[in-house]
Amino acid sequence: MAKAIFVQKGNNIDYTPNSAVEYMEIIPLEDCVGVALEAIAANETGTVTLTGVFEFPAATGTAVKVGEKVYWDSTNSVITTTASGNTLAGYAISAKASADATVKVRIG
């Protein structure tokens, strides 16, 4: 039987960006997003979290319900409910009215 070797809990990961990243900057990864827990210089390794609740900028014009899947739109730097072409960010943990410019999201 194959066995795994425990490495870490996985809440935070080491991340090496191609360009500098600011503290609390949203990091779109392949199929999820993370949030930088420190400023990270280009080509240096720093810490990115993959879990937690964060307030994100959000697209206006669309309401969001509690528990709804939301996505990171890298082009416009906002949370949206549109999956196509965007990266899964997580789930809304608070309702967002269509006019609201932010939403609380549980990433991970």
Backbone as numpy.savetxt, mean C-alpha at the origin, in Angstrom:
# Nx Ny Nz CAx CAy CAz Cx Cy Cz
8.92 -35.52 3.12 8.08 -34.34 3.12 8.97 -33.09 3.12
8.62 -32.12 2.29 9.36 -30.87 2.24 9.10 -30.04 3.48
10.10 -29.31 3.94 9.97 -28.46 5.12 10.39 -27.04 4.80
9.76 -26.10 5.48 10.10 -24.69 5.34 11.01 -24.28 6.49
11.74 -23.22 6.27 12.60 -22.64 7.31 12.06 -21.25 7.62
11.68 -21.01 8.90 11.15 -19.71 9.30 12.23 -18.64 9.13
11.85 -17.53 8.49 12.77 -16.43 8.26 12.38 -15.21 9.10
11.11 -14.78 9.03 10.60 -13.63 9.77 9.09 -13.62 9.70
8.44 -12.80 10.52 6.98 -12.73 10.50 6.46 -12.19 9.16
7.21 -11.32 8.54 6.82 -10.80 7.24 6.00 -9.53 7.27
5.78 -8.96 8.45 5.07 -7.69 8.51 5.88 -6.59 7.84
7.18 -6.62 8.07 8.10 -5.66 7.47 9.11 -6.44 6.64
9.51 -5.86 5.54 10.48 -6.51 4.67 11.62 -5.55 4.34
12.75 -6.13 3.95 13.85 -5.34 3.42 13.50 -5.01 1.97
13.76 -3.77 1.58 13.42 -3.32 0.23 14.53 -2.42 -0.28
14.93 -2.65 -1.51 15.98 -1.86 -2.15 15.39 -1.17 -3.38
15.10 0.13 -3.29 14.50 0.86 -4.41 15.55 1.30 -5.44
15.10 1.52 -6.66 15.97 2.05 -7.71 16.18 3.55 -7.57
15.20 4.22 -6.96 15.32 5.66 -6.71 14.95 5.93 -5.25
15.36 7.06 -4.74 15.15 7.39 -3.33 13.66 7.35 -2.95
13.40 6.89 -1.73 12.05 6.76 -1.21 11.98 7.59 0.09
10.88 8.31 0.27 10.69 9.10 1.48 9.98 8.29 2.56
10.15 8.70 3.81 9.44 8.10 4.93 7.93 8.17 4.67
7.23 7.06 4.86 5.78 6.89 4.68 5.35 6.94 3.22
6.29 6.89 2.29 5.94 6.84 0.88 5.29 5.50 0.55
4.28 5.53 -0.29 3.57 4.31 -0.70 4.41 3.63 -1.79
4.67 2.34 -1.57 5.52 1.56 -2.47 4.67 0.51 -3.19
4.36 0.72 -4.47 3.64 -0.32 -5.21 4.60 -1.47 -5.51
4.23 -2.66 -5.07 5.02 -3.86 -5.36 4.28 -4.62 -6.46
4.64 -5.83 -6.72 4.03 -6.57 -7.82 2.51 -6.72 -7.68
2.05 -7.28 -6.57 0.62 -7.53 -6.37 0.06 -6.94 -5.08
0.80 -6.05 -4.44 0.36 -5.41 -3.21 1.12 -4.11 -3.05
0.79 -3.36 -2.01 1.54 -2.15 -1.70 2.16 -2.27 -0.32
3.22 -1.52 -0.12 3.85 -1.39 1.18 4.01 0.08 1.49
4.45 0.38 2.70 4.68 1.76 3.10 6.08 1.82 3.72
6.89 2.76 3.23 8.26 2.90 3.73 8.25 3.37 5.18
8.96 2.65 6.04 9.04 3.02 7.45 10.24 3.90 7.75
10.96 4.26 6.70 12.12 5.15 6.83 12.45 5.69 5.44
13.21 6.75 5.40 13.72 7.23 4.11 14.74 6.21 3.64
14.69 5.88 2.35 15.61 4.88 1.80 16.29 5.49 0.58
17.60 5.54 0.60 18.35 6.06 -0.54 18.28 5.08 -1.70
18.45 5.59 -2.90 18.45 4.73 -4.09 19.51 3.64 -3.95
19.13 2.43 -4.29 20.02 1.26 -4.28 20.54 0.88 -2.89
19.88 1.38 -1.85 20.19 1.00 -0.48 19.00 0.21 0.07
19.22 -0.58 1.09 18.15 -1.40 1.66 17.54 -0.71 2.87
16.21 -0.70 2.92 15.49 -0.11 4.04 14.27 -0.95 4.37
13.45 -0.47 5.29 12.30 -1.23 5.77 10.99 -0.72 5.20
10.21 -1.65 4.69 8.87 -1.37 4.17 7.90 -2.29 4.90
6.78 -1.74 5.37 5.78 -2.58 6.03 4.72 -3.02 5.04
4.23 -4.23 5.23 3.19 -4.79 4.37 1.87 -4.93 5.11
1.83 -4.47 6.37 0.61 -4.58 7.17 0.35 -3.27 7.91
-0.89 -3.09 8.32 -1.25 -1.92 9.11 -2.36 -1.14 8.45
-2.82 -0.12 9.14 -3.87 0.76 8.63 -3.26 2.13 8.40
-3.47 2.65 7.21 -2.92 3.95 6.82 -3.99 4.78 6.14
-3.89 6.08 6.28 -4.78 6.98 5.55 -4.09 7.31 4.23
-4.77 7.02 3.14 -4.24 7.23 1.79 -4.99 8.36 1.10
-4.33 9.05 0.17 -5.07 9.96 -0.70 -5.99 9.09 -1.57
-7.18 9.60 -1.85 -8.16 8.81 -2.60 -8.77 9.62 -3.73
-9.15 8.91 -4.78 -9.83 9.54 -5.91 -11.19 10.03 -5.45
-11.56 11.23 -5.86 -12.89 11.74 -5.54 -13.86 11.31 -6.64
-15.14 11.39 -6.33 -16.15 11.02 -7.32 -16.71 9.62 -7.13
-16.11 8.83 -6.24 -16.59 7.48 -5.98 -16.61 7.23 -4.48
-17.71 6.72 -4.00 -17.82 6.34 -2.59 -17.17 4.98 -2.39
-16.71 4.72 -1.17 -16.10 3.44 -0.82 -16.79 2.94 0.44
-17.12 1.65 0.45 -17.79 1.05 1.61 -16.75 0.36 2.50
-17.05 0.24 3.78 -16.19 -0.47 4.72 -16.04 -1.91 4.24
-14.81 -2.38 4.18 -14.53 -3.75 3.75 -14.34 -3.92 2.26
-14.53 -2.86 1.50 -14.39 -2.95 0.04 -12.91 -3.01 -0.35
-12.58 -3.86 -1.34 -11.22 -3.90 -1.88 -10.92 -2.57 -2.54
-9.71 -2.07 -2.29 -9.28 -0.83 -2.93 -7.90 -1.04 -3.55
-7.57 -0.20 -4.51 -6.37 -0.37 -5.33 -5.57 0.92 -5.39
-4.26 0.78 -5.56 -3.38 1.94 -5.69 -3.22 2.25 -7.17
-3.59 3.46 -7.55 -3.44 3.97 -8.90 -2.13 4.76 -8.92
-1.06 4.14 -9.40 0.27 4.77 -9.41 0.32 5.99 -10.33
-0.47 6.00 -11.38 -0.46 7.12 -12.32 -0.95 8.40 -11.65
-2.03 8.28 -10.88 -2.63 9.45 -10.24 -2.31 9.56 -8.75
-1.58 8.58 -8.22 -1.18 8.55 -6.80 -2.37 8.65 -5.85
-3.39 7.81 -6.11 -4.58 7.78 -5.27 -5.11 6.35 -5.14
-5.90 6.14 -4.10 -6.65 4.90 -3.93 -7.89 4.99 -4.80
-8.23 3.88 -5.42 -9.42 3.80 -6.27 -10.10 2.46 -6.06
-11.30 2.32 -6.56 -11.99 1.04 -6.52 -11.81 0.28 -7.84
-11.09 0.87 -8.77 -10.85 0.25 -10.07 -9.67 -0.69 -10.01
-9.91 -1.96 -10.26 -8.86 -2.98 -10.21 -7.97 -2.95 -11.45
-8.55 -2.78 -12.61 -7.83 -2.88 -13.87 -6.68 -1.87 -13.96
-5.47 -2.39 -14.13 -4.30 -1.54 -14.29 -3.73 -1.00 -12.99
-4.32 -1.37 -11.85 -3.86 -0.86 -10.56 -3.42 -2.00 -9.65
-2.79 -1.67 -8.53 -2.24 -2.65 -7.59 -3.13 -2.75 -6.36
-3.47 -3.97 -5.97 -4.29 -4.16 -4.78 -3.60 -3.51 -3.58
-4.32 -2.61 -2.91 -3.77 -1.95 -1.73 -4.25 -2.62 -0.46
-5.50 -3.09 -0.44 -6.06 -3.72 0.73 -7.55 -3.51 0.79
-8.05 -3.24 2.02 -9.48 -3.08 2.25 -9.75 -1.80 3.01
-10.80 -1.09 2.60 -11.19 0.13 3.31 -11.69 -0.25 4.69
-11.24 0.46 5.72 -11.72 0.19 7.07 -12.64 1.30 7.57
-12.89 2.27 6.70 -13.86 3.31 7.00 -14.56 3.66 5.69
-15.80 4.09 5.80 -16.53 4.50 4.60 -15.95 5.82 4.08
-16.00 6.00 2.77 -15.54 7.23 2.14 -16.66 7.76 1.26
-17.09 8.97 1.51 -18.08 9.61 0.64 -17.41 9.98 -0.68
-18.18 10.13 -1.71 -17.59 10.40 -3.04 -16.75 11.67 -3.07
-17.07 12.65 -2.24 -16.33 13.92 -2.22 -15.05 13.84 -1.36
-14.92 12.82 -0.51 -13.76 12.71 0.38 -12.48 12.49 -0.42
-11.40 13.09 0.04 -10.10 12.99 -0.65 -9.15 12.00 0.01
-9.58 11.34 1.09 -8.76 10.33 1.76 -9.62 9.14 2.16
-8.96 8.01 2.40 -9.64 6.82 2.91 -8.66 6.03 3.76
-9.14 5.41 4.82 -8.31 4.56 5.66 -8.32 3.14 5.09
-7.12 2.61 4.91 -6.96 1.30 4.25 -6.12 0.39 5.12
-6.58 -0.85 5.26 -5.77 -1.90 5.89 -5.00 -2.58 4.76
-3.69 -2.35 4.74 -2.88 -2.98 3.71 -2.54 -4.40 4.14
-2.16 -5.20 3.18 -1.74 -6.56 3.50 -2.79 -7.58 3.24
